[in-house]
mmCIF file of C-alpha atoms in Angstrom:
data_model
loop_
_atom_site.group_PDB
_atom_site.id
_atom_site.type_symbol
_atom_site.label_atom_id
_atom_site.label_comp_id
_atom_site.label_asym_id
_atom_site.label_seq_id
_atom_site.Cartn_x
_atom_site.Cartn_y
_atom_site.Cartn_z
ATOM 1 C CA LEU A 1 74.759 104.825 42.491
ATOM 2 C CA ARG A 2 71.295 103.760 43.545
ATOM 3 C CA SER A 3 68.466 105.510 45.381
ATOM 4 C CA GLU A 4 65.782 104.294 47.719
ATOM 5 C CA LEU A 5 62.697 105.844 49.279
ATOM 6 C CA ASP A 6 63.349 107.749 52.465
ATOM 7 C CA PRO A 7 61.607 105.988 55.412
ATOM 8 C CA MET A 8 59.775 109.270 56.147
ATOM 9 C CA GLY A 9 58.464 109.365 52.603
ATOM 10 C CA ALA A 10 59.426 113.024 52.225
ATOM 11 C CA SER A 11 62.190 112.731 49.671
ATOM 12 C CA GLU A 12 64.594 110.376 48.030
ATOM 13 C CA ALA A 13 67.590 109.395 50.146
ATOM 14 C CA ILE A 14 70.805 108.788 48.279
ATOM 15 C CA THR A 15 72.714 105.595 48.948
ATOM 16 C CA LEU A 16 76.258 106.244 47.850
ATOM 17 C CA VAL A 17 78.229 103.587 46.045
ATOM 18 C CA ASP A 18 81.902 104.112 45.275
ATOM 19 C CA ASP A 19 82.461 103.230 41.628
ATOM 20 C CA ASP A 20 86.224 103.656 41.926
ATOM 21 C CA ASP A 21 87.787 100.221 41.535
ATOM 22 C CA GLY A 22 91.282 101.627 41.912
ATOM 23 C CA SER A 23 91.992 101.703 38.178
ATOM 24 C CA ARG A 24 91.032 105.377 37.920
ATOM 25 C CA PRO A 25 92.815 107.378 40.627
ATOM 26 C CA GLU A 26 91.004 110.500 41.756
ATOM 27 C CA ALA A 27 92.197 113.953 40.843
ATOM 28 C CA PRO A 28 93.655 115.921 43.780
ATOM 29 C CA PHE A 29 91.052 118.001 45.583
ATOM 30 C CA THR A 30 91.384 121.698 44.809
ATOM 31 C CA PRO A 31 88.957 124.209 46.377
ATOM 32 C CA ASP A 32 88.044 126.503 43.507
ATOM 33 C CA PRO A 33 86.187 129.724 44.395
ATOM 34 C CA MET A 34 85.401 130.220 40.694
ATOM 35 C CA MET A 35 83.554 126.936 40.293
ATOM 36 C CA PRO A 36 80.220 127.140 38.423
ATOM 37 C CA GLY A 37 77.005 127.970 40.223
ATOM 38 C CA GLY A 38 75.059 124.926 41.344
ATOM 39 C CA MET A 39 78.234 123.214 42.546
ATOM 40 C CA ILE A 40 78.408 124.916 45.934
ATOM 41 C CA TRP A 41 76.143 125.541 48.905
ATOM 42 C CA PRO A 42 75.414 128.032 50.309
ATOM 43 C CA PRO A 43 75.912 129.919 47.037
ATOM 44 C CA VAL A 44 77.230 133.228 48.425
ATOM 45 C CA ASP A 45 78.727 132.390 51.811
ATOM 46 C CA GLY A 46 80.087 129.123 50.470
ATOM 47 C CA ARG A 47 81.962 130.887 47.681
ATOM 48 C CA ALA A 48 83.352 133.390 50.181
ATOM 49 C CA LEU A 49 84.575 130.507 52.328
ATOM 50 C CA LEU A 50 86.233 128.918 49.290
ATOM 51 C CA HIS A 51 88.116 132.158 48.698
ATOM 52 C CA GLU A 52 89.496 131.801 52.247
ATOM 53 C CA VAL A 53 90.669 128.221 51.858
ATOM 54 C CA ALA A 54 91.850 128.308 48.222
ATOM 55 C CA SER A 55 95.351 129.457 49.146
ATOM 56 C CA LEU A 56 95.855 127.210 52.190
ATOM 57 C CA ALA A 57 97.294 124.259 50.244
ATOM 58 C CA ILE A 58 95.440 121.724 52.398
ATOM 59 C CA LYS A 59 95.820 118.296 50.802
ATOM 60 C CA PRO A 60 93.243 115.742 51.982
ATOM 61 C CA ALA A 61 94.367 112.115 52.155
ATOM 62 C CA ARG A 62 92.649 108.761 52.446
ATOM 63 C CA THR A 63 91.851 107.661 55.981
ATOM 64 C CA GLY A 64 91.723 104.132 57.354
ATOM 65 C CA ARG A 65 88.043 103.945 56.395
ATOM 66 C CA ALA A 66 88.828 105.105 52.835
ATOM 67 C CA ASP A 67 87.221 108.486 53.489
ATOM 68 C CA TRP A 68 89.052 111.621 52.415
ATOM 69 C CA ALA A 69 90.079 114.070 55.149
ATOM 70 C CA GLY A 70 92.342 117.055 55.602
ATOM 71 C CA SER A 71 92.755 119.910 58.048
ATOM 72 C CA GLY A 72 94.865 122.956 58.721
ATOM 73 C CA SER A 73 94.806 126.726 59.171
ATOM 74 C CA GLY A 74 91.474 126.597 60.950
ATOM 75 C CA PHE A 75 89.536 124.438 58.466
ATOM 76 C CA ARG A 76 88.557 120.796 58.011
ATOM 77 C CA PHE A 77 87.787 119.065 54.694
ATOM 78 C CA HIS A 78 85.978 115.728 54.567
ATOM 79 C CA SER A 79 84.308 113.399 52.086
ATOM 80 C CA VAL A 80 82.972 109.928 52.818
ATOM 81 C CA ALA A 81 84.389 107.102 50.733
ATOM 82 C CA GLY A 82 81.283 106.598 48.623
ATOM 83 C CA ALA A 83 80.497 110.265 47.917
ATOM 84 C CA ILE A 84 81.722 110.023 44.321
ATOM 85 C CA PHE A 85 79.400 110.286 41.333
ATOM 86 C CA ALA A 86 79.760 109.292 37.714
ATOM 87 C CA ASP A 87 77.292 111.875 36.377
ATOM 88 C CA SER A 88 76.413 115.453 37.226
ATOM 89 C CA ALA A 89 72.679 114.807 37.674
ATOM 90 C CA SER A 90 73.111 112.378 40.556
ATOM 91 C CA ALA A 91 75.875 114.533 42.029
ATOM 92 C CA ARG A 92 73.706 117.658 42.031
ATOM 93 C CA HIS A 93 70.820 115.709 43.542
ATOM 94 C CA ALA A 94 73.102 114.609 46.386
ATOM 95 C CA LEU A 95 74.307 118.191 46.860
ATOM 96 C CA LEU A 96 70.704 119.371 47.090
ATOM 97 C CA GLU A 97 69.865 116.726 49.692
ATOM 98 C CA TRP A 98 72.956 117.671 51.704
ATOM 99 C CA ALA A 99 72.041 121.366 51.479
ATOM 100 C CA ARG A 100 68.527 120.624 52.737
ATOM 101 C CA LEU A 101 69.975 118.702 55.664
ATOM 102 C CA HIS A 102 72.244 121.607 56.609
ATOM 103 C CA SER A 103 69.430 124.128 56.228
ATOM 104 C CA ALA A 104 67.044 122.102 58.376
ATOM 105 C CA ASN A 105 69.628 121.977 61.168
ATOM 106 C CA ALA A 106 71.191 125.430 60.774
ATOM 107 C CA ALA A 107 70.210 126.454 64.326
ATOM 108 C CA HIS A 108 72.309 123.575 65.726
ATOM 109 C CA LEU A 109 75.397 124.011 63.561
ATOM 110 C CA SER A 110 78.415 126.266 63.887
ATOM 111 C CA SER A 111 78.883 128.838 61.146
ATOM 112 C CA GLY A 112 81.506 128.635 58.425
ATOM 113 C CA ARG A 113 80.325 125.585 56.497
ATOM 114 C CA ALA A 114 80.150 124.776 52.815
ATOM 115 C CA VAL A 115 79.241 121.762 50.716
ATOM 116 C CA ILE A 116 80.751 121.503 47.256
ATOM 117 C CA LEU A 117 81.024 119.210 44.271
ATOM 118 C CA ALA A 118 84.636 119.005 43.143
ATOM 119 C CA ASP A 119 86.154 117.460 40.023
ATOM 120 C CA ALA A 120 87.410 113.968 40.853
ATOM 121 C CA GLY A 121 88.770 113.195 37.386
ATOM 122 C CA ALA A 122 87.496 110.905 34.630
ATOM 123 C CA GLY A 123 84.226 112.852 34.471
ATOM 124 C CA ARG A 124 83.396 112.141 38.101
ATOM 125 C CA LEU A 125 82.406 114.507 40.910
ATOM 126 C CA ARG A 126 83.038 114.161 44.647
ATOM 127 C CA LEU A 127 80.886 115.705 47.366
ATOM 128 C CA TRP A 128 82.859 117.501 50.073
ATOM 129 C CA GLN A 129 82.072 119.371 53.256
ATOM 130 C CA ILE A 130 84.324 122.167 54.486
ATOM 131 C CA VAL A 131 83.975 123.274 58.103
ATOM 132 C CA ARG A 132 85.656 126.166 59.853
ATOM 133 C CA SER A 133 87.282 124.894 63.056
ATOM 134 C CA GLU A 134 85.809 126.234 66.302
ATOM 135 C CA ALA A 135 86.973 125.962 69.900
ATOM 136 C CA THR A 136 85.554 122.847 71.565
ATOM 137 C CA LEU A 137 84.676 121.880 75.119
ATOM 138 C CA ARG A 138 87.688 119.557 75.040
ATOM 139 C CA GLU A 139 90.037 122.460 74.342
ATOM 140 C CA ARG A 140 88.379 124.614 76.975
ATOM 141 C CA LEU A 141 88.715 121.842 79.531
ATOM 142 C CA ALA A 142 92.334 121.069 78.606
ATOM 143 C CA ALA A 143 93.290 124.686 79.298
ATOM 144 C CA ALA A 144 91.375 124.753 82.600
ATOM 145 C CA LEU A 145 92.889 121.549 83.967
ATOM 146 C CA THR A 146 96.341 123.155 84.032
ATOM 147 C CA LEU A 147 95.223 125.964 86.358
ATOM 148 C CA ALA A 148 96.942 126.095 89.729
ATOM 149 C CA ASP A 149 93.807 126.779 91.757
ATOM 150 C CA PRO A 150 91.815 123.562 92.377
ATOM 151 C CA ALA A 151 88.647 125.614 92.860
ATOM 152 C CA GLN A 152 88.991 126.985 89.314
ATOM 153 C CA VAL A 153 89.551 123.488 87.961
ATOM 154 C CA ALA A 154 86.413 122.297 89.763
ATOM 155 C CA ARG A 155 84.342 125.148 88.331
ATOM 156 C CA ALA A 156 85.576 124.369 84.827
ATOM 157 C CA LEU A 157 84.714 120.678 85.187
ATOM 158 C CA SER A 158 81.241 121.533 86.462
ATOM 159 C CA SER A 159 80.641 124.026 83.656
ATOM 160 C CA VAL A 160 81.717 121.551 80.983
ATOM 161 C CA ALA A 161 79.498 118.829 82.463
ATOM 162 C CA THR A 162 76.558 121.237 82.374
ATOM 163 C CA GLN A 163 77.256 122.274 78.780
ATOM 164 C CA LEU A 164 77.437 118.646 77.679
ATOM 165 C CA SER A 165 74.021 117.949 79.172
ATOM 166 C CA ILE A 166 72.532 121.091 77.642
ATOM 167 C CA ALA A 167 73.976 120.187 74.253
ATOM 168 C CA ARG A 168 72.565 116.660 74.417
ATOM 169 C CA GLU A 169 69.051 118.006 74.955
ATOM 170 C CA PHE A 170 69.496 120.711 72.329
ATOM 171 C CA PHE A 171 70.783 118.264 69.704
ATOM 172 C CA ASP A 172 67.680 116.124 70.194
ATOM 173 C CA ASP A 173 65.724 118.640 68.115
ATOM 174 C CA ALA A 174 67.950 118.097 65.075
ATOM 175 C CA THR A 175 66.739 116.048 62.116
ATOM 176 C CA VAL A 176 70.042 114.141 62.027
ATOM 177 C CA ALA A 177 71.825 112.388 64.899
ATOM 178 C CA LEU A 178 74.499 114.840 66.038
ATOM 179 C CA PRO A 179 77.144 113.182 68.236
ATOM 180 C CA CYS A 180 77.500 114.970 71.584
ATOM 181 C CA THR A 181 81.132 114.792 72.731
ATOM 182 C CA LEU A 182 83.793 117.086 74.144
ATOM 183 C CA TRP A 183 85.118 117.355 70.587
ATOM 184 C CA THR A 184 81.820 118.246 68.868
ATOM 185 C CA VAL A 185 80.300 120.819 71.240
ATOM 186 C CA GLY A 186 81.383 124.454 71.036
ATOM 187 C CA ALA A 187 83.320 125.895 73.964
ATOM 188 C CA SER A 188 81.133 128.917 74.688
ATOM 189 C CA ALA A 189 78.657 128.678 77.563
ATOM 190 C CA SER A 190 75.240 128.929 75.934
ATOM 191 C CA ARG A 191 71.700 127.599 76.134
ATOM 192 C CA ARG A 192 72.115 126.719 72.458
ATOM 193 C CA PRO A 193 75.619 125.214 72.258
ATOM 194 C CA PRO A 194 76.617 124.736 68.616
ATOM 195 C CA PHE A 195 77.614 121.459 67.021
ATOM 196 C CA VAL A 196 81.125 122.169 65.713
ATOM 197 C CA GLY A 197 81.972 118.752 64.257
ATOM 198 C CA LEU A 198 81.610 117.344 60.768
ATOM 199 C CA MET A 199 78.019 116.842 59.661
ATOM 200 C CA PRO A 200 77.214 113.113 59.974
ATOM 201 C CA ASP A 201 76.304 111.151 56.870
ATOM 202 C CA ARG A 202 72.510 110.909 56.792
ATOM 203 C CA ASN A 203 72.826 107.404 55.335
ATOM 204 C CA GLY A 204 75.143 106.182 58.085
ATOM 205 C CA ALA A 205 74.119 103.756 60.793
ATOM 206 C CA PRO A 206 72.006 105.410 63.532
ATOM 207 C CA MET A 207 73.989 106.278 66.632
ATOM 208 C CA SER A 208 72.915 105.526 70.165
ATOM 209 C CA GLU A 209 73.934 108.521 72.278
ATOM 210 C CA PRO A 210 73.960 108.351 76.097
ATOM 211 C CA TYR A 211 72.205 110.872 78.314
ATOM 212 C CA GLY A 212 72.601 112.178 81.838
ATOM 213 C CA LEU A 213 75.045 110.331 84.055
ATOM 214 C CA ASP A 214 76.020 107.968 81.230
ATOM 215 C CA LEU A 215 77.039 110.900 79.036
ATOM 216 C CA ILE A 216 79.039 112.552 81.830
ATOM 217 C CA PHE A 217 80.706 109.213 82.594
ATOM 218 C CA ARG A 218 81.672 108.568 78.967
ATOM 219 C CA GLU A 219 83.100 112.018 78.325
ATOM 220 C CA LEU A 220 84.644 113.028 81.655
ATOM 221 C CA SER A 221 85.880 109.762 83.195
ATOM 222 C CA PRO A 222 89.090 109.799 81.094
ATOM 223 C CA GLN A 223 89.685 113.446 82.019
ATOM 224 C CA LEU A 224 89.248 112.743 85.728
ATOM 225 C CA ARG A 225 91.560 109.727 85.615
ATOM 226 C CA GLU A 226 94.243 111.821 83.959
ATOM 227 C CA LEU A 227 93.678 114.601 86.470
ATOM 228 C CA ARG A 228 94.129 112.197 89.346
ATOM 229 C CA ARG A 229 97.327 110.873 87.797
ATOM 230 C CA THR A 230 98.905 114.271 87.232
ATOM 231 C CA ARG A 231 97.760 116.437 90.162
ATOM 232 C CA VAL A 232 98.818 115.965 93.762
ATOM 233 C CA ASP A 233 95.874 118.142 94.826
ATOM 234 C CA TYR A 234 93.247 115.939 93.166
ATOM 235 C CA ALA A 235 91.466 115.471 96.504
ATOM 236 C CA GLU A 236 91.083 119.265 96.716
ATOM 237 C CA VAL A 237 89.591 119.378 93.229
ATOM 238 C CA VAL A 238 87.098 116.679 94.246
ATOM 239 C CA ARG A 239 86.238 118.599 97.416
ATOM 240 C CA HIS A 240 85.459 121.743 95.445
ATOM 241 C CA VAL A 241 83.421 119.745 92.909
ATOM 242 C CA GLY A 242 81.413 118.356 95.807
ATOM 243 C CA SER A 243 80.892 121.833 97.269
ATOM 244 C CA LEU A 244 79.509 123.068 93.961
ATOM 245 C CA ALA A 245 77.098 120.125 93.858
ATOM 246 C CA GLU A 246 75.691 120.748 97.365
ATOM 247 C CA SER A 247 73.392 123.509 96.142
ATOM 248 C CA ALA A 248 72.421 121.678 92.953
ATOM 249 C CA ALA A 249 69.227 119.701 92.550
ATOM 250 C CA ALA A 250 69.275 115.916 92.368
ATOM 251 C CA ARG A 251 69.913 114.300 88.987
ATOM 252 C CA THR A 252 71.814 117.306 87.609
ATOM 253 C CA PRO A 253 75.235 117.471 85.936
ATOM 254 C CA ALA A 254 76.849 118.933 89.064
ATOM 255 C CA ARG A 255 75.652 115.988 91.167
ATOM 256 C CA TRP A 256 76.642 113.414 88.558
ATOM 257 C CA LEU A 257 80.090 114.960 88.260
ATOM 258 C CA ALA A 258 80.575 114.997 92.028
ATOM 259 C CA ASP A 259 79.674 111.320 92.296
ATOM 260 C CA LEU A 260 81.972 110.452 89.413
ATOM 261 C CA ALA A 261 84.888 112.485 90.750
ATOM 262 C CA SER A 262 84.572 110.895 94.202
ATOM 263 C CA ALA A 263 84.616 107.428 92.690
ATOM 264 C CA THR A 264 87.629 108.091 90.437
#
């Protein structure tokens, strides 16, 4: 583990280094609602969440990037590969930094989140995030695209395009780069759409997120191509999308969607 000065000069940013060379396998992750204070954030709500997940028998596994991930019964567990610490002092410092990051961005995040330090065996601790699963724009759209009425499908597409654009602007106020995708934006129509994905690693490479037409193109082009492939009334869907855009101002999600749908 090493640390370096945060570019903003406000605090120390942790650079995580995995000290596991493979000779010391990690202990299985077990969410323990009785873990000592100082090992969980937020202290009260986080412990209540652990009580919910303790009996779910979710067993995280290594991913292709060597992270740890698991999901089931409405929850997701995740830990980046290097979030393992050989001593409690550095582990608690990392937990504090992670808690500050969550607190600073609480207005942007969905509820039902906890950050914990779990026993990884051999005296080590691993930093985990647990997130309650929430309905996403992708799920909302998937349900809408099966509707029989092309006008309803068009309205759903337009609403999702609008929510994506609203979310992109809203996420700009966060202190960490929150990816804006169909999978990370909550399904409810709101002027403050929540980020429902896993909190990004603050030490990860900065992301370049598209805006406006580029965002709509990236997220909805695959959905429109699939819609055209599976629906014989795709032309009717496009017509209704265009009708919805007629009353919209220029350079708005409804107009971008109409242009994209016509070109698909």
